[in-house]
Tab-separated table of C-alpha atoms in Angstrom:
chain	number	residue	atom	x	y	z
A	1	GLU	CA	10.502	16.064	-2.801
A	2	ASP	CA	7.098	14.498	-3.313
A	3	GLN	CA	4.893	14.689	-0.235
A	4	VAL	CA	1.473	13.409	0.754
A	5	THR	CA	-0.209	14.646	3.930
A	6	GLN	CA	-3.433	13.163	5.223
A	7	SER	CA	-5.691	14.804	7.772
A	8	PRO	CA	-6.979	14.278	10.301
A	9	GLU	CA	-4.789	11.495	11.671
A	10	ALA	CA	-7.836	10.021	13.387
A	11	LEU	CA	-11.549	10.666	13.098
A	12	ARG	CA	-14.335	9.326	15.238
A	13	LEU	CA	-17.898	9.512	13.910
A	14	GLN	CA	-21.295	8.369	15.011
A	15	GLU	CA	-23.128	6.039	12.662
A	16	GLY	CA	-24.869	8.192	10.041
A	17	GLU	CA	-22.666	11.242	10.638
A	18	SER	CA	-21.168	12.235	7.274
A	19	SER	CA	-17.663	13.688	7.005
A	20	SER	CA	-14.598	14.025	4.772
A	21	LEU	CA	-10.996	12.914	4.874
A	22	ASN	CA	-8.322	15.065	3.272
A	23	CYS	CA	-5.236	14.162	1.253
A	24	SER	CA	-3.051	17.076	0.214
A	25	TYR	CA	-0.090	16.485	-2.052
A	26	THR	CA	2.975	18.167	-3.469
A	27	VAL	CA	4.362	16.359	-6.480
A	28	SER	CA	6.120	17.215	-9.685
A	29	GLY	CA	3.270	16.443	-12.006
A	30	LEU	CA	0.581	13.939	-11.101
A	31	ARG	CA	0.008	10.732	-13.023
A	32	GLY	CA	-2.631	9.464	-10.604
A	33	LEU	CA	-3.972	9.581	-7.060
A	34	PHE	CA	-5.115	6.389	-5.373
A	35	TRP	CA	-7.232	5.675	-2.307
A	36	TYR	CA	-6.921	2.491	-0.266
A	37	ARG	CA	-8.690	1.078	2.751
A	38	GLN	CA	-6.764	-0.960	5.341
A	39	ASP	CA	-8.351	-3.072	8.063
A	40	PRO	CA	-6.299	-3.865	11.192
A	41	GLY	CA	-3.717	-6.592	10.602
A	42	LYS	CA	-4.428	-6.790	6.866
A	43	GLY	CA	-2.986	-5.404	3.651
A	44	PRO	CA	-4.472	-2.312	2.000
A	45	GLU	CA	-7.378	-2.764	-0.387
A	46	PHE	CA	-7.590	-0.580	-3.482
A	47	LEU	CA	-10.628	1.713	-3.679
A	48	PHE	CA	-10.288	4.458	-6.324
A	49	THR	CA	-8.047	6.043	-8.915
A	50	LEU	CA	-8.300	9.725	-9.834
A	51	TYR	CA	-6.310	11.145	-12.727
A	52	SER	CA	-7.231	14.792	-13.173
A	53	ALA	CA	-8.682	17.755	-11.287
A	54	GLY	CA	-12.462	17.715	-11.233
A	55	GLU	CA	-12.715	13.954	-11.435
A	56	GLU	CA	-14.975	12.098	-9.004
A	57	LYS	CA	-15.455	8.405	-8.243
A	58	GLU	CA	-18.116	6.766	-6.083
A	59	LYS	CA	-18.568	3.425	-4.394
A	60	GLU	CA	-21.393	2.794	-1.959
A	61	ARG	CA	-21.037	5.409	0.807
A	62	LEU	CA	-17.661	6.675	-0.412
A	63	LYS	CA	-16.968	9.418	-2.930
A	64	ALA	CA	-13.479	10.570	-3.890
A	65	THR	CA	-12.783	13.942	-5.486
A	66	LEU	CA	-9.637	15.586	-6.808
A	67	THR	CA	-8.397	19.153	-7.149
A	68	LYS	CA	-4.973	20.374	-8.241
A	69	LYS	CA	-3.604	20.226	-4.708
A	70	GLU	CA	-5.755	17.810	-2.748
A	71	SER	CA	-8.223	14.984	-2.738
A	72	PHE	CA	-11.164	14.361	-0.470
A	73	LEU	CA	-12.777	11.111	0.516
A	74	HIS	CA	-16.347	11.892	1.465
A	75	ILE	CA	-18.156	9.356	3.614
A	76	THR	CA	-21.933	9.656	3.591
A	77	ALA	CA	-23.973	8.143	6.429
A	78	PRO	CA	-21.144	5.857	7.547
A	79	LYS	CA	-21.699	2.504	9.207
A	80	PRO	CA	-19.483	0.744	11.771
A	81	GLU	CA	-18.125	-1.519	9.022
A	82	ASP	CA	-16.583	1.562	7.370
A	83	SER	CA	-14.154	1.746	10.286
A	84	ALA	CA	-10.634	1.341	8.888
A	85	THR	CA	-7.505	3.279	8.037
A	86	TYR	CA	-7.807	5.095	4.725
A	87	LEU	CA	-4.593	5.624	2.782
A	88	CYS	CA	-3.932	8.026	-0.038
A	89	ALA	CA	-1.081	7.577	-2.527
A	90	VAL	CA	0.187	9.555	-5.491
A	91	LEU	CA	2.116	8.534	-8.567
A	92	PRO	CA	4.383	11.456	-9.509
A	93	GLY	CA	4.868	12.506	-13.088
A	94	GLY	CA	8.436	11.300	-13.224
A	95	SER	CA	7.756	7.807	-11.942
A	96	ASN	CA	6.579	4.681	-13.708
A	97	TYR	CA	5.824	2.719	-10.556
A	98	LYS	CA	6.853	4.385	-7.305
A	99	LEU	CA	3.895	5.500	-5.252
A	100	THR	CA	4.253	7.989	-2.418
A	101	PHE	CA	1.849	7.054	0.386
A	102	GLY	CA	0.383	9.245	3.073
A	103	LYS	CA	0.328	8.008	6.657
A	104	GLY	CA	-3.396	7.445	6.638
A	105	THR	CA	-6.501	8.498	8.537
A	106	LEU	CA	-7.875	6.088	11.125
A	107	LEU	CA	-11.645	6.248	10.912
A	108	THR	CA	-13.804	4.856	13.712
A	109	VAL	CA	-17.572	4.763	13.296
A	110	ASN	CA	-19.493	4.124	16.485
A	111	PRO	CA	-22.935	2.472	16.407
B	1	ASP	CA	-10.731	-12.562	-7.329
B	2	VAL	CA	-7.115	-11.478	-7.421
B	3	LYS	CA	-5.106	-13.191	-4.818
B	4	VAL	CA	-1.717	-12.269	-3.420
B	5	THR	CA	-0.532	-14.868	-0.963
B	6	GLN	CA	2.297	-14.333	1.484
B	7	SER	CA	3.919	-17.431	2.881
B	8	SER	CA	3.918	-16.564	6.564
B	9	ARG	CA	1.640	-14.301	8.597
B	10	TYR	CA	3.882	-14.254	11.669
B	11	LEU	CA	7.580	-14.995	12.066
B	12	VAL	CA	9.973	-14.707	14.976
B	13	LYS	CA	13.684	-14.806	14.144
B	14	ARG	CA	16.939	-14.151	15.928
B	15	THR	CA	19.454	-11.454	15.071
B	16	GLY	CA	21.773	-12.610	12.314
B	17	GLU	CA	19.437	-15.246	10.877
B	18	LYS	CA	18.639	-15.320	7.171
B	19	VAL	CA	14.949	-14.749	6.538
B	20	PHE	CA	12.917	-15.570	3.433
B	21	LEU	CA	9.532	-14.021	2.793
B	22	GLU	CA	7.676	-15.387	-0.193
B	23	CYS	CA	4.829	-13.955	-2.196
B	24	VAL	CA	2.721	-15.490	-4.966
B	25	GLN	CA	0.137	-13.754	-7.154
B	26	ASP	CA	-2.378	-15.396	-9.443
B	27	MET	CA	-3.314	-12.561	-11.819
B	28	ASP	CA	-0.381	-12.669	-14.232
B	29	HIS	CA	0.642	-9.141	-13.168
B	30	GLU	CA	3.909	-7.772	-14.497
B	31	ASN	CA	4.691	-5.676	-11.428
B	32	MET	CA	5.385	-6.909	-7.939
B	33	PHE	CA	6.443	-4.938	-4.876
B	34	TRP	CA	7.717	-5.366	-1.353
B	35	TYR	CA	6.811	-2.699	1.204
B	36	ARG	CA	7.316	-2.422	4.911
B	37	GLN	CA	4.834	-0.645	7.154
B	38	ASP	CA	5.749	0.869	10.499
B	39	PRO	CA	3.649	3.013	12.841
B	40	GLY	CA	4.200	6.678	12.151
B	41	LEU	CA	6.232	6.001	9.017
B	42	GLY	CA	3.593	4.623	6.702
B	43	LEU	CA	4.315	2.372	3.751
B	44	ARG	CA	7.851	2.421	2.388
B	45	LEU	CA	8.978	0.669	-0.763
B	46	ILE	CA	11.821	-1.794	-0.386
B	47	TYR	CA	12.052	-3.287	-3.888
B	48	PHE	CA	10.072	-3.425	-7.105
B	49	SER	CA	10.143	-5.949	-9.936
B	50	TYR	CA	8.664	-5.332	-13.381
B	51	ASP	CA	9.576	-8.654	-14.968
B	52	VAL	CA	11.224	-11.971	-14.251
B	53	LYS	CA	14.779	-11.422	-12.986
B	54	MET	CA	14.294	-7.631	-13.191
B	55	LYS	CA	14.297	-5.493	-10.079
B	56	GLU	CA	14.715	-1.930	-8.936
B	57	LYS	CA	15.582	-0.548	-5.534
B	58	GLY	CA	12.946	1.329	-3.652
B	59	ASP	CA	13.439	3.847	-0.876
B	60	ILE	CA	14.898	1.497	1.753
B	61	PRO	CA	16.707	-1.439	0.091
B	62	GLU	CA	19.608	-1.649	2.550
B	63	GLY	CA	19.737	-4.997	4.311
B	64	TYR	CA	17.348	-6.630	1.843
B	65	SER	CA	17.563	-8.479	-1.443
B	66	VAL	CA	14.899	-9.927	-3.724
B	67	SER	CA	14.440	-12.725	-6.194
B	68	ARG	CA	11.979	-13.141	-9.027
B	69	GLU	CA	12.615	-16.377	-10.904
B	70	LYS	CA	9.011	-16.843	-12.042
B	71	LYS	CA	6.452	-14.213	-12.964
B	72	GLU	CA	4.057	-15.145	-10.180
B	73	ARG	CA	6.590	-15.329	-7.352
B	74	PHE	CA	8.571	-12.559	-5.653
B	75	SER	CA	10.743	-13.277	-2.644
B	76	LEU	CA	12.233	-10.893	-0.110
B	77	ILE	CA	15.426	-11.963	1.625
B	78	LEU	CA	16.910	-10.520	4.779
B	79	GLU	CA	20.518	-11.682	4.598
B	80	SER	CA	21.233	-11.111	8.291
B	81	ALA	CA	18.203	-10.035	10.263
B	82	SER	CA	18.530	-7.151	12.692
B	83	THR	CA	16.153	-5.848	15.335
B	84	ASN	CA	15.413	-2.714	13.292
B	85	GLN	CA	13.910	-4.958	10.627
B	86	THR	CA	11.072	-5.885	12.966
B	87	SER	CA	8.082	-4.751	10.955
B	88	MET	CA	5.012	-5.641	8.908
B	89	TYR	CA	6.055	-6.666	5.401
B	90	LEU	CA	3.534	-6.308	2.598
B	91	CYS	CA	3.778	-7.799	-0.863
B	92	ALA	CA	1.737	-6.311	-3.698
B	93	SER	CA	1.177	-6.973	-7.370
B	94	GLY	CA	-0.372	-4.855	-10.067
B	95	PRO	CA	-0.738	-4.116	-13.747
B	96	GLY	CA	1.495	-1.718	-15.611
B	97	GLY	CA	0.632	1.332	-17.621
B	98	ARG	CA	-1.882	3.847	-16.352
B	99	MET	CA	-3.200	1.470	-13.693
B	100	VAL	CA	0.221	0.990	-12.113
B	101	GLY	CA	-1.015	2.413	-8.797
B	102	GLU	CA	-3.908	-0.044	-8.506
B	103	LEU	CA	-2.141	-2.560	-6.335
B	104	PHE	CA	-3.366	-5.786	-4.810
B	105	PHE	CA	-1.776	-6.459	-1.445
B	106	GLY	CA	-1.241	-9.648	0.472
B	107	GLU	CA	-2.306	-10.040	4.090
B	108	GLY	CA	1.157	-9.133	5.332
B	109	SER	CA	3.943	-10.906	7.203
B	110	ARG	CA	4.648	-9.621	10.675
B	111	LEU	CA	8.309	-10.231	11.441
B	112	THR	CA	9.803	-9.933	14.894
B	113	VAL	CA	13.598	-10.058	15.197
B	114	LEU	CA	14.889	-10.761	18.696
């Protein structure tokens, strides 16, 4: 069974304090790994797609990386507006559409 | 900007009522999805549609049906609402092919069944 585990469940940082969120996965083949950001009471917002081990993507203070078993979302010098739940999802090799989502990491950045 | 619009942000219904949740996207996407999101359970797929009148069951289709009569519109129907269907319902649309996981979500419909 395909599984996605995100850690930690919650992370509290001070403004400017860099850290990483983890997404480990067990899937039969990997067609893609996707990161989303979700603000309270809203739908998730797509951030990045990673397709193969070694790939990296960056956007402002966020950088996503991928290995054969996990992905990291690195947050450099975060600001309070980066506070959100970050979701990771995988598209298994045998699926054309069905994503398996992790339960997310709730990030709080204090000023 | 891509827009996915869900018809109602908040609904309160009684057990046994029929509930319609509607979703419209403006990007001509082939794929549309209905998810529900519950604390501790994450996002779970209810139904998926890849074309007009075409649908596939997701992980939790029981108690739900869907309708896609036009490409831009995907409706979720609860035939007889029950209290365990109290949840946040999220509609999403997206392209096919390699970008199939790059979904655009609506703001969500929070349904309470009393």
